[in-house]
XYZ file of C-alpha atoms in Angstrom:
741
model
C 0.079 0.319 -0.017
C 1.205 3.772 -0.439
C 2.478 5.918 2.035
C 1.817 8.969 0.086
C -1.998 9.613 1.564
C -2.897 10.874 4.850
C -3.196 9.153 7.373
C -6.835 7.704 8.518
C -7.939 8.358 11.572
C -11.616 7.916 13.477
C -12.084 11.719 12.866
C -10.821 11.724 9.145
C -13.586 8.893 9.065
C -16.336 11.135 10.848
C -15.801 13.682 8.442
C -16.392 11.224 5.760
C -19.754 10.807 7.468
C -19.188 7.439 8.853
C -19.827 7.041 12.250
C -17.459 5.503 15.133
C -19.243 2.239 14.542
C -19.181 2.000 11.005
C -15.643 2.576 11.177
C -14.872 -0.133 13.810
C -16.892 -2.681 11.220
C -14.757 -1.779 8.664
C -11.514 -2.415 10.410
C -12.999 -5.634 11.537
C -14.086 -6.664 7.521
C -10.459 -5.483 6.536
C -8.422 -6.881 9.501
C -6.643 -3.660 9.228
C -7.134 0.076 8.997
C -8.337 1.521 5.881
C -5.769 3.205 3.187
C -7.329 6.802 2.430
C -8.584 5.499 -0.551
C -10.269 2.692 0.868
C -12.192 4.970 3.713
C -13.269 7.021 0.467
C -14.676 4.056 -0.865
C -16.340 2.834 2.125
C -17.541 6.393 2.635
C -19.224 6.594 -0.793
C -20.468 3.170 -0.844
C -21.957 2.968 2.750
C -23.565 6.467 2.085
C -26.987 6.642 2.315
C -27.310 7.542 -0.934
C -25.572 4.440 -2.146
C -26.353 1.771 0.590
C -29.866 2.777 1.740
C -29.038 1.583 5.351
C -31.826 3.048 6.564
C -34.658 2.664 4.122
C -33.805 -1.413 2.932
C -35.835 -2.967 5.587
C -38.898 -0.999 4.726
C -38.560 -1.240 1.019
C -38.707 -5.168 1.337
C -42.668 -4.220 1.054
C -43.014 -3.328 -1.989
C -44.172 -5.969 -4.542
C -41.631 -6.274 -7.123
C -42.912 -8.918 -9.422
C -45.258 -9.694 -12.309
C -45.926 -12.103 -15.043
C -44.844 -8.865 -17.606
C -42.076 -7.664 -15.089
C -38.562 -8.499 -16.856
C -36.382 -6.565 -14.122
C -37.235 -5.206 -10.898
C -35.307 -3.416 -8.184
C -31.368 -3.978 -8.257
C -30.436 -3.105 -11.617
C -29.913 0.734 -13.359
C -33.855 0.389 -13.928
C -37.338 -1.341 -14.248
C -38.012 -3.368 -17.060
C -41.719 -4.648 -18.045
C -42.898 -6.344 -21.150
C -45.038 -4.397 -23.785
C -45.381 -7.341 -25.907
C -44.484 -7.462 -29.756
C -40.842 -8.236 -28.272
C -40.468 -4.986 -26.860
C -40.003 -3.774 -23.419
C -40.271 -0.622 -21.490
C -37.413 0.322 -19.284
C -38.456 2.962 -16.444
C -36.256 5.024 -13.485
C -36.853 8.163 -11.372
C -33.914 9.578 -9.658
C -33.472 12.953 -7.719
C -30.863 15.622 -7.713
C -32.428 17.491 -4.831
C -29.298 18.743 -3.061
C -27.216 19.741 -6.259
C -30.223 21.884 -7.575
C -30.048 23.619 -4.428
C -26.169 24.849 -4.621
C -26.602 25.130 -8.080
C -29.817 24.917 -9.608
C -28.915 24.883 -13.094
C -26.017 22.203 -13.524
C -27.542 20.489 -10.541
C -31.049 19.570 -12.572
C -29.117 19.240 -15.815
C -27.084 16.396 -14.366
C -30.344 14.972 -12.788
C -31.470 14.755 -16.305
C -28.003 13.427 -17.663
C -27.516 10.469 -14.935
C -31.616 9.451 -15.609
C -31.004 9.334 -19.085
C -27.763 7.068 -18.341
C -29.650 4.567 -16.136
C -32.047 3.701 -19.191
C -29.492 3.428 -22.070
C -27.529 1.392 -19.784
C -29.962 -1.496 -20.012
C -29.650 -1.433 -23.910
C -33.031 1.193 -24.025
C -33.058 4.372 -26.209
C -34.739 7.263 -24.295
C -38.084 8.261 -25.257
C -39.509 10.487 -22.883
C -39.187 12.137 -19.392
C -40.522 13.811 -17.049
C -40.341 15.823 -13.556
C -41.638 16.692 -10.645
C -40.764 19.828 -8.760
C -40.874 21.230 -5.329
C -40.083 24.644 -4.420
C -40.994 27.287 -1.703
C -42.691 30.402 -1.737
C -42.492 31.925 -5.240
C -42.769 35.626 -3.793
C -39.596 34.947 -2.166
C -36.384 35.998 -4.621
C -34.593 33.331 -3.661
C -37.223 30.702 -4.705
C -37.738 32.216 -8.239
C -34.141 32.022 -8.901
C -34.261 27.984 -8.286
C -36.744 27.884 -10.224
C -35.399 29.866 -13.159
C -31.993 27.828 -13.120
C -33.762 24.316 -12.132
C -36.380 24.543 -15.319
C -33.591 26.153 -17.437
C -31.102 23.090 -16.970
C -33.987 20.892 -17.384
C -34.714 21.786 -20.465
C -31.238 22.581 -21.849
C -29.985 19.218 -21.161
C -33.381 17.548 -22.316
C -33.418 19.621 -25.662
C -29.954 19.470 -26.482
C -29.753 15.762 -25.850
C -33.047 15.149 -27.797
C -35.381 13.788 -26.193
C -39.208 14.762 -25.166
C -40.444 15.980 -21.879
C -44.114 15.109 -22.036
C -45.384 15.644 -18.681
C -44.680 16.100 -15.016
C -45.581 18.750 -11.971
C -44.852 21.526 -10.014
C -45.840 22.053 -6.505
C -45.098 24.948 -3.623
C -45.101 24.795 0.067
C -42.625 27.011 2.594
C -41.021 24.021 3.918
C -39.384 23.504 0.614
C -37.406 26.732 0.600
C -34.457 25.242 1.576
C -34.324 22.294 0.084
C -35.938 22.232 -3.410
C -37.345 18.691 -4.826
C -35.810 17.814 -8.583
C -37.136 14.521 -9.400
C -36.895 13.199 -13.068
C -38.411 10.276 -14.682
C -37.231 8.639 -17.953
C -38.324 5.878 -19.737
C -37.076 4.251 -22.723
C -37.647 1.157 -25.329
C -35.916 -1.939 -25.695
C -35.954 -5.348 -27.820
C -36.736 -8.134 -25.137
C -33.459 -10.076 -26.688
C -31.380 -6.969 -26.283
C -31.644 -6.287 -22.521
C -28.267 -5.432 -20.691
C -27.565 -5.529 -17.111
C -24.596 -4.094 -14.834
C -22.711 -7.328 -14.295
C -18.719 -7.894 -14.391
C -19.033 -11.680 -15.948
C -16.502 -13.520 -17.414
C -13.304 -13.952 -15.535
C -10.483 -12.225 -17.365
C -12.796 -10.240 -19.464
C -11.303 -6.541 -20.115
C -12.874 -3.304 -18.182
C -13.347 -0.464 -20.544
C -13.915 3.078 -19.464
C -16.045 4.674 -22.089
C -16.863 8.552 -22.494
C -15.881 11.762 -21.013
C -12.943 12.776 -19.417
C -12.313 12.305 -15.092
C -12.158 16.026 -13.529
C -12.802 16.768 -10.001
C -16.291 17.683 -10.008
C -18.740 15.811 -8.308
C -16.198 14.543 -5.515
C -18.325 13.236 -2.558
C -21.355 13.795 -4.518
C -23.014 10.783 -2.880
C -21.866 11.435 0.744
C -23.761 15.029 0.447
C -26.873 13.527 -0.934
C -26.737 11.790 2.201
C -26.194 14.766 4.929
C -28.308 17.860 6.181
C -27.558 21.245 5.016
C -26.610 23.941 7.210
C -25.673 27.499 6.670
C -23.013 27.924 4.096
C -24.236 25.336 1.914
C -23.964 27.000 -1.556
C -20.156 27.000 -1.000
C -20.643 23.222 -2.036
C -20.629 23.690 -5.383
C -16.995 21.824 -6.386
C -19.217 18.844 -5.309
C -21.795 19.599 -8.112
C -21.285 18.143 -11.286
C -21.235 19.692 -14.601
C -23.074 18.190 -17.363
C -22.516 17.995 -21.440
C -25.492 17.022 -23.058
C -23.966 16.639 -26.488
C -21.395 14.622 -25.468
C -24.058 12.509 -23.703
C -25.465 12.162 -27.440
C -22.699 10.569 -28.817
C -21.980 8.404 -25.714
C -25.894 6.879 -26.089
C -25.203 6.614 -29.519
C -21.945 4.333 -29.617
C -23.304 2.552 -26.220
C -26.305 1.176 -28.273
C -23.959 0.427 -31.007
C -21.342 -1.524 -29.247
C -24.019 -3.688 -27.519
C -25.367 -4.222 -30.794
C -22.062 -6.235 -32.005
C -22.266 -8.765 -29.016
C -19.197 -7.859 -27.536
C -20.780 -6.086 -24.595
C -20.732 -8.537 -21.618
C -22.240 -5.562 -18.817
C -22.351 -1.910 -18.628
C -22.910 0.743 -15.663
C -23.045 4.683 -15.626
C -20.849 6.261 -13.474
C -23.231 7.929 -11.714
C -23.200 8.720 -7.600
C -19.724 7.512 -6.184
C -18.435 7.280 -9.589
C -15.963 4.682 -10.644
C -15.832 3.354 -7.110
C -19.626 2.692 -7.488
C -18.849 0.870 -10.903
C -15.804 -1.313 -10.178
C -17.789 -2.618 -6.794
C -21.909 -3.130 -7.963
C -20.480 -4.781 -11.182
C -18.803 -8.075 -9.985
C -20.611 -7.510 -6.536
C -23.768 -8.361 -8.742
C -21.879 -11.126 -10.538
C -19.795 -12.966 -7.925
C -16.501 -11.994 -9.410
C -13.796 -9.359 -8.504
C -11.972 -6.898 -10.782
C -8.794 -5.115 -11.169
C -8.571 -1.323 -11.918
C -5.600 0.776 -12.978
C -6.283 4.585 -12.458
C -3.184 5.785 -14.555
C -4.955 5.007 -17.548
C -8.112 6.268 -16.753
C -8.466 9.510 -19.495
C -7.922 12.578 -16.959
C -8.822 16.259 -17.797
C -7.376 17.597 -14.767
C -3.220 17.417 -13.375
C -1.823 15.764 -9.985
C -5.554 13.988 -9.554
C -4.944 11.246 -6.810
C -6.527 7.537 -6.781
C -8.904 9.059 -4.424
C -9.976 11.927 -6.513
C -10.405 9.486 -9.657
C -12.285 6.695 -7.951
C -14.875 9.252 -6.142
C -15.074 11.804 -9.206
C -18.843 12.161 -10.415
C -17.792 13.590 -13.227
C -20.512 13.319 -16.100
C -20.781 11.622 -19.549
C -18.930 8.054 -18.297
C -19.878 4.546 -18.495
C -17.668 1.327 -17.760
C -17.814 -1.697 -19.885
C -17.179 -5.474 -19.286
C -16.546 -6.538 -22.728
C -15.618 -10.334 -24.304
C -12.189 -10.937 -24.190
C -10.148 -10.657 -27.567
C -13.064 -7.823 -28.627
C -11.656 -5.217 -27.174
C -10.699 -3.497 -30.563
C -13.983 -3.978 -31.850
C -15.524 -1.802 -29.163
C -12.754 0.453 -29.353
C -13.458 1.351 -32.835
C -17.394 2.019 -32.204
C -16.366 4.532 -29.433
C -13.620 6.212 -31.634
C -16.113 6.170 -34.248
C -18.210 8.924 -32.252
C -14.921 10.665 -31.119
C -15.154 9.090 -27.644
C -12.452 7.426 -25.174
C -12.541 3.983 -24.778
C -9.637 2.868 -22.636
C -9.087 -0.688 -20.976
C -8.623 -0.016 -17.164
C -8.659 -3.160 -15.852
C -10.262 -6.805 -16.107
C -12.602 -9.411 -13.989
C -11.104 -11.452 -11.370
C -12.267 -14.655 -9.873
C -11.454 -13.764 -5.602
C -14.174 -11.265 -5.017
C -11.535 -8.454 -4.218
C -11.483 -4.881 -5.842
C -7.906 -4.157 -6.305
C -7.227 -0.481 -7.088
C -3.925 0.256 -8.588
C -2.058 3.704 -9.387
C 1.240 3.453 -11.533
C 0.958 -0.261 -10.790
C 1.274 0.418 -6.775
C -1.601 -0.906 -5.139
C -3.722 1.821 -3.357
C -6.748 -0.051 -2.296
C -7.706 -4.112 -1.672
C -11.357 -4.392 -0.308
C -13.614 -7.187 -0.922
C -16.485 -5.930 -2.995
C -19.002 -7.779 -0.899
C -17.784 -5.390 2.106
C -19.036 -2.383 0.022
C -22.053 -3.431 -1.014
C -24.082 -6.377 0.789
C -21.934 -5.801 3.958
C -22.790 -2.292 3.872
C -24.774 -1.434 7.242
C -28.477 -1.618 7.513
C -30.174 -0.315 10.331
C -33.470 -0.520 11.834
C -33.763 2.799 13.941
C -36.522 3.467 16.110
C -39.679 5.118 14.954
C -42.159 7.735 16.485
C -45.529 8.842 15.587
C -45.328 12.947 15.844
C -47.425 13.685 18.925
C -48.145 17.258 16.871
C -50.300 15.108 14.525
C -53.241 14.589 17.313
C -53.326 18.915 16.748
C -53.547 18.800 13.279
C -56.400 15.961 13.077
C -58.259 17.644 15.834
C -58.664 20.739 13.801
C -61.991 20.664 11.842
C -61.809 22.971 8.421
C -65.725 23.640 9.056
C -65.417 25.131 12.170
C -63.674 28.419 9.838
C -66.314 30.311 8.726
C -67.339 29.926 4.898
C -66.340 32.153 2.396
C -68.249 35.384 1.696
C -67.626 34.995 -2.027
C -67.085 31.929 -3.706
C -66.121 32.503 -7.201
C -63.427 34.954 -5.347
C -62.487 31.563 -3.779
C -62.268 29.789 -6.633
C -60.413 32.256 -8.510
C -57.990 32.022 -5.757
C -57.718 28.358 -5.956
C -57.054 28.619 -9.837
C -54.471 31.291 -9.309
C -52.609 29.174 -6.672
C -48.957 28.155 -7.967
C -50.011 24.383 -7.404
C -52.936 24.582 -9.047
C -52.461 27.068 -11.622
C -50.764 26.476 -15.354
C -47.509 25.374 -15.723
C -47.497 26.355 -19.428
C -44.442 28.456 -18.691
C -42.526 25.701 -17.374
C -43.223 23.273 -20.182
C -42.976 25.512 -22.908
C -39.494 25.523 -22.380
C -39.228 22.220 -23.122
C -39.063 19.929 -26.314
C -41.855 17.750 -26.786
C -41.939 16.467 -30.054
C -38.492 15.726 -30.762
C -38.447 11.985 -31.897
C -42.121 12.593 -33.254
C -43.860 10.017 -30.843
C -46.005 12.494 -28.913
C -49.378 11.622 -29.034
C -50.654 13.956 -25.723
C -48.332 17.049 -24.767
C -47.884 18.669 -21.058
C -50.944 19.822 -19.708
C -53.315 16.728 -19.617
C -53.157 13.952 -16.800
C -50.858 12.166 -18.565
C -48.305 12.051 -21.641
C -48.850 9.671 -24.370
C -46.147 8.770 -26.913
C -46.927 5.881 -29.894
C -44.721 2.890 -29.998
C -43.745 3.135 -33.763
C -44.328 -0.076 -35.992
C -47.430 -1.256 -33.267
C -51.242 -0.038 -32.660
C -49.900 0.486 -28.975
C -49.106 3.766 -26.989
C -47.601 4.380 -23.543
C -49.013 6.662 -21.033
C -46.465 8.158 -18.460
C -47.369 10.454 -15.481
C -45.522 11.547 -12.084
C -47.945 12.363 -8.990
C -47.321 13.048 -4.869
C -49.304 15.124 -2.631
C -47.353 16.327 0.592
C -49.800 18.085 2.344
C -51.662 14.332 2.592
C -48.669 12.492 3.514
C -48.261 15.092 6.433
C -51.500 14.444 7.964
C -51.403 10.911 7.020
C -48.424 8.928 5.963
C -50.208 5.752 5.112
C -52.911 6.922 3.414
C -51.292 9.742 2.100
C -48.619 7.218 0.549
C -51.412 4.861 -1.100
C -53.416 8.279 -2.160
C -50.072 9.062 -4.576
C -50.579 5.458 -6.242
C -53.681 5.699 -6.665
C -54.031 9.086 -7.820
C -50.996 8.301 -10.729
C -53.234 5.305 -11.524
C -56.384 7.290 -12.318
C -54.289 9.727 -14.318
C -53.259 6.969 -16.646
C -56.899 5.734 -16.245
C -58.010 9.163 -17.503
C -55.713 8.828 -20.426
C -57.207 5.364 -21.404
C -54.098 3.327 -20.459
C -53.558 0.530 -17.663
C -50.749 1.163 -15.199
C -47.945 -1.387 -16.149
C -45.305 -0.111 -13.439
C -44.258 2.142 -10.552
C -40.903 3.397 -9.926
C -40.874 6.301 -7.232
C -38.846 8.976 -5.930
C -38.954 9.341 -1.911
C -37.928 12.573 -0.309
C -38.049 13.168 3.401
C -35.654 14.269 5.985
C -32.737 12.882 8.140
C -34.185 9.443 8.962
C -32.180 9.521 12.295
C -35.066 11.357 13.552
C -37.584 9.163 14.748
C -40.705 10.685 13.688
C -39.221 11.639 10.018
C -38.239 7.437 9.775
C -42.149 6.559 11.114
C -43.453 9.166 8.110
C -41.089 7.046 6.191
C -42.255 3.627 7.002
C -45.745 4.434 6.948
C -45.909 6.057 3.606
C -43.714 2.948 2.052
C -46.765 1.142 3.850
C -49.366 2.646 1.791
C -47.523 2.653 -1.313
C -46.987 -1.066 -0.945
C -51.144 -1.729 -0.234
C -51.985 0.446 -3.012
C -50.026 -1.121 -5.235
C -51.181 -4.684 -4.454
C -54.221 -3.746 -4.347
C -54.305 -2.307 -7.540
C -51.984 -4.993 -9.064
C -48.965 -2.570 -10.079
C -45.443 -3.637 -9.279
C -42.541 -1.442 -7.962
C -39.976 -2.056 -10.436
C -37.325 0.903 -9.692
C -36.763 4.209 -7.655
C -34.675 6.180 -5.418
C -34.898 7.155 -1.727
C -33.714 10.844 -1.177
C -33.364 11.323 2.827
C -31.445 14.552 4.668
C -33.973 16.813 2.832
C -33.591 19.681 5.428
C -31.604 22.950 5.965
C -30.781 24.731 8.718
C -33.161 22.709 10.676
C -35.931 22.918 8.258
C -37.227 19.744 7.209
C -39.544 19.454 3.622
C -42.984 18.113 3.845
C -42.964 14.082 3.490
C -42.787 13.701 -0.073
C -42.867 10.330 -1.805
C -43.285 10.758 -5.702
C -44.707 8.308 -7.837
C -43.882 7.785 -11.365
C -45.743 5.371 -13.581
C -46.106 4.063 -17.067
C -49.642 2.703 -18.262
C -50.113 0.465 -21.850
C -52.835 1.547 -24.128
C -53.454 -1.322 -26.605
C -54.695 0.945 -28.855
C -53.623 4.564 -29.267
C -56.754 5.661 -30.902
C -57.684 5.192 -26.977
C -55.769 8.468 -25.617
C -58.122 10.678 -23.545
C -56.868 14.174 -22.767
C -59.068 15.924 -19.697
C -60.299 19.306 -21.567
C -64.077 19.307 -22.512
C -64.725 19.046 -26.385
C -67.833 19.851 -27.805
C -71.138 22.015 -26.843
C -73.993 19.690 -26.079
C -71.608 16.961 -24.213
C -73.003 15.704 -21.163
C -70.960 15.951 -18.209
C -70.683 12.619 -15.481
C -69.126 12.344 -11.839
C -67.893 8.804 -11.445
C -67.088 7.916 -8.231
C -67.929 8.247 -4.422
C -69.340 11.708 -2.766
C -66.877 11.670 0.409
C -64.730 14.508 0.725
C -62.994 16.442 3.338
C -60.951 19.516 3.332
C -58.893 18.390 5.520
C -55.193 18.846 3.686
C -57.028 20.401 0.792
C -55.423 22.873 -1.608
C -58.906 25.479 -0.856
C -57.611 24.937 3.160
C -54.018 25.909 2.151
C -55.249 28.592 0.206
C -57.709 30.206 1.615
C -57.168 29.466 5.467
C -53.671 29.399 5.281
C -53.326 25.996 6.768
C -52.715 22.015 6.513
C -54.608 20.546 8.751
C -57.694 17.846 9.312
C -58.553 14.738 8.290
C -58.449 13.251 4.629
C -61.392 11.624 2.966
C -61.289 7.925 3.173
C -59.926 5.452 0.451
C -61.431 2.412 -0.737
C -58.644 0.461 -2.940
C -61.363 -1.654 -4.056
C -63.717 1.149 -5.267
C -60.901 2.726 -6.605
C -59.896 0.105 -8.364
C -63.846 -0.370 -9.952
C -63.881 3.409 -10.905
C -60.763 3.615 -12.720
C -61.507 0.454 -14.521
C -65.270 1.689 -15.379
C -63.449 4.787 -16.769
C -61.012 2.803 -18.814
C -64.085 0.738 -20.433
C -65.719 3.682 -21.405
C -62.601 5.166 -23.131
C -62.277 1.846 -24.839
C -66.017 1.308 -26.179
C -65.261 4.993 -27.863
C -67.878 7.027 -25.419
C -66.176 9.557 -23.560
C -64.589 12.602 -25.186
C -62.540 13.642 -21.839
C -61.778 12.697 -18.762
C -60.264 14.165 -15.664
C -59.220 13.188 -12.203
C -60.832 15.078 -9.289
C -57.720 16.639 -7.513
C -56.437 19.591 -5.746
C -59.255 22.063 -5.568
C -61.847 19.602 -6.018
C -64.264 18.777 -8.316
C -65.045 22.918 -9.018
C -61.463 23.192 -10.022
C -60.985 19.734 -12.126
C -64.351 21.198 -13.794
C -62.815 24.426 -14.117
C -59.545 22.882 -15.396
C -61.923 21.100 -18.166
C -63.137 24.187 -19.491
C -60.100 25.645 -20.482
C -56.815 23.561 -19.963
C -57.178 22.261 -23.762
C -56.744 24.298 -27.196
C -59.731 26.292 -26.706
C -61.900 27.559 -24.111
C -65.721 26.088 -23.548
C -67.840 27.042 -20.949
C -69.974 24.710 -18.381
C -73.553 24.277 -16.865
C -73.285 22.303 -13.423
C -75.201 21.140 -11.034
C -73.231 19.398 -8.281
C -74.819 16.935 -5.448
C -74.412 18.724 -2.056
C -72.273 16.895 0.475
C -73.058 19.329 2.890
C -71.834 23.023 3.407
C -71.033 24.726 -0.118
C -67.379 24.673 0.355
C -67.085 21.048 0.909
C -69.326 20.644 -2.118
C -67.133 22.752 -4.404
C -63.608 22.170 -2.999
C -63.591 19.011 -0.959
C -60.945 16.685 -1.644
C -61.121 12.794 -1.869
C -60.409 9.761 -4.098
C -61.694 7.519 -7.048
C -63.338 10.721 -8.586
C -62.983 11.520 -12.422
C -65.128 14.195 -14.410
C -66.128 12.875 -18.026
C -67.777 14.241 -20.852
C -69.645 12.079 -23.163
C -71.256 13.300 -26.416
C -74.821 13.050 -26.836
C -75.048 9.882 -29.375
C -73.229 7.633 -26.576
C -75.149 9.192 -23.233
C -77.658 5.598 -23.546
C -74.724 3.323 -24.005
C -72.845 4.875 -21.309
C -75.522 4.953 -18.575
C -75.609 1.000 -19.504
C -71.890 0.115 -19.186
C -72.188 2.383 -15.754
C -74.761 0.242 -14.396
C -72.781 -2.679 -15.912
C -69.468 -1.851 -13.221
C -71.967 -0.923 -10.373
C -69.796 2.373 -9.532
C -71.415 5.302 -8.238
C -71.959 8.181 -10.999
C -74.656 10.553 -12.105
C -74.877 13.335 -14.718
C -74.152 16.441 -13.624
C -73.859 19.101 -16.227
C -73.486 19.771 -19.846
C -70.768 21.734 -21.887
C -71.356 24.756 -24.031
C -71.604 28.257 -23.768
C -68.813 31.165 -22.850
C -69.622 30.706 -18.590
C -68.654 28.666 -16.007
C -71.834 28.144 -13.875
C -72.209 25.453 -10.829
C -75.213 25.599 -9.006
C -75.650 23.516 -5.599
C -79.277 22.742 -4.269
C -80.876 24.970 -7.334
C -78.525 28.160 -6.482
C -76.251 29.396 -8.680
C -73.121 29.939 -6.287
C -70.464 30.501 -9.597
C -71.245 32.007 -12.440
C -68.280 33.698 -14.138
C -67.052 34.190 -17.869
C -64.231 30.931 -18.741
C -62.259 33.723 -19.967
C -61.629 35.043 -16.408
C -61.173 32.298 -14.597
C -58.927 31.421 -17.517
C -56.676 34.580 -16.641
C -56.467 33.622 -13.193
C -55.562 30.020 -14.191
C -52.621 30.873 -16.656
C -51.559 33.716 -15.253
C -51.556 32.405 -11.177
C -47.877 31.305 -11.637
C -46.794 32.888 -14.344
C -46.865 36.002 -12.517
C -43.972 35.267 -9.965
C -41.509 34.313 -13.142
C -42.477 35.797 -15.968
């Protein structure tokens, strides 16, 4: 071992994010003190970001198997069968901490990383979606973060050439110091051309391909596994710098090299960089690996073994290729003007050996870095403050003096208002497969050469999770599945991004465990497997914890692309129906947050059996050609859903609706509850629709008619809202944009 590196001590280990107990465990596993480079390896691979050491015990609850699942959690991305010899690859990741420090590059490299996760599986990325959370948009710092994050996403996506087809943006004061940037990507692959991140074949060479290595991103995984204190912006050197043009070349080169049959395994050098790849790839295959760092292409001078192993420079991959065919692979990468250098080989002894100029700087059993990483079962505790939140009854507040003004306030609230300012910066049509653009319940893309299409969505409501983590987690799954049902699709799989505060706090870990339990139950009952995902802990800055925010990304299949359905009303004279139960609550609602300035109360009950039936009935009506539009009732209740259906499409059209009373007027208009969908039915299809609903035996009723230029709501025969559509549209279109335009 080299003696040129700093001496490793307990204090140095703690500075690397390791505890005293973890440092002792490392010494026991090695039978000696680690070298400085070895300490860096353990620090990165045992970080929360890489090891999932606080979450693994809970994530085992997820249902991950189904006949159509080809790859579940444990690889770079999950894979589900689409039929016709094709498969869909999907994954969601977070880049929260880097985006707070440097919003443009933090968000951009988040996109780059998730794209690589998809094409390492052999798939060509076909779409991305994003789920973003920010603080109060009146705060200049929040507006700075919004601008940087959206610019970073659009720059990388647009330059690389993949469409962004959907997503969501929400706001709450708790995200002020810790925005959430979650990005989902999907890709298509032939079932016989799937690749995995495995270092198989003893003696096979290991190739470094892609961009050169620099000092950017060192200890990025460790940074993502710690809370932020004052001065967090000073960590800018730990944020990676992206190059989407190089990534595009890397995509084409990797897919071409894979097509030769010479590639055995491949992994993205993402979190923890070369350290992660050189440990995880042999660990999955039961092999070992030798790496010679002097061969790694560098763009900075004087880099140490520690820095080379832990750099998170972007646009890099590690390949294992068939021995004797290295030249064939190098030729492919040379064609695309990319580095492809042999830096090691696969061994049979389960050890990771790292050398610099032939001198050994690290030797660690790969299982010690991966399988032997600590897994904690720490205490959880339901927070006492929940009782106070549940004790509050929103109906104790006086009703609004003017329901029209209340509706306009909700439509203009940043979380509800149009996000066109965001998504018009994204290219939606590159690849010419996008059939439904952002702005509806789900994005839809055709699958060329087939009649099929895929529908995609992201969803999550942190207020619900704060008030009831179990039900809030289940609701996120239910609403994502409902979005796909409204688009005409049958859900296939979930990928998630679970964003929480520090798991070392018992109340945060309780929120996490309950949310995972709720997600698991909903996925089981709705028969939607979880095939991939990400956990992002330690989302807190200077003691301010984010709202618990599990985000669900979901993909669904339309056997016929012609079934695709959008959320906006289409033609005058169409009848409007409400499918689903009447049970709603103002607890945790957008109305209470906007007009009452608080998050409290209890949620409306969720019946997953009824949820499944409502979605199936909606889908059946769509497939029968009976439905012109379908839109789920979510934030803002049925009044908001109806208003959005009038104005979120390419044109504006009015509606005259008589709502069934469920109690007080504000509860009837703005109460939120699961399993409710607003649909519009052309006159010629109404009788057939009635018969179909009777067959499904789900609650439903006709409530109004599409047409005119006014939005009118009646309850118990009384007109409570009567506004020009152009007025509600103005409130909705300018509500968010006024902060950022």
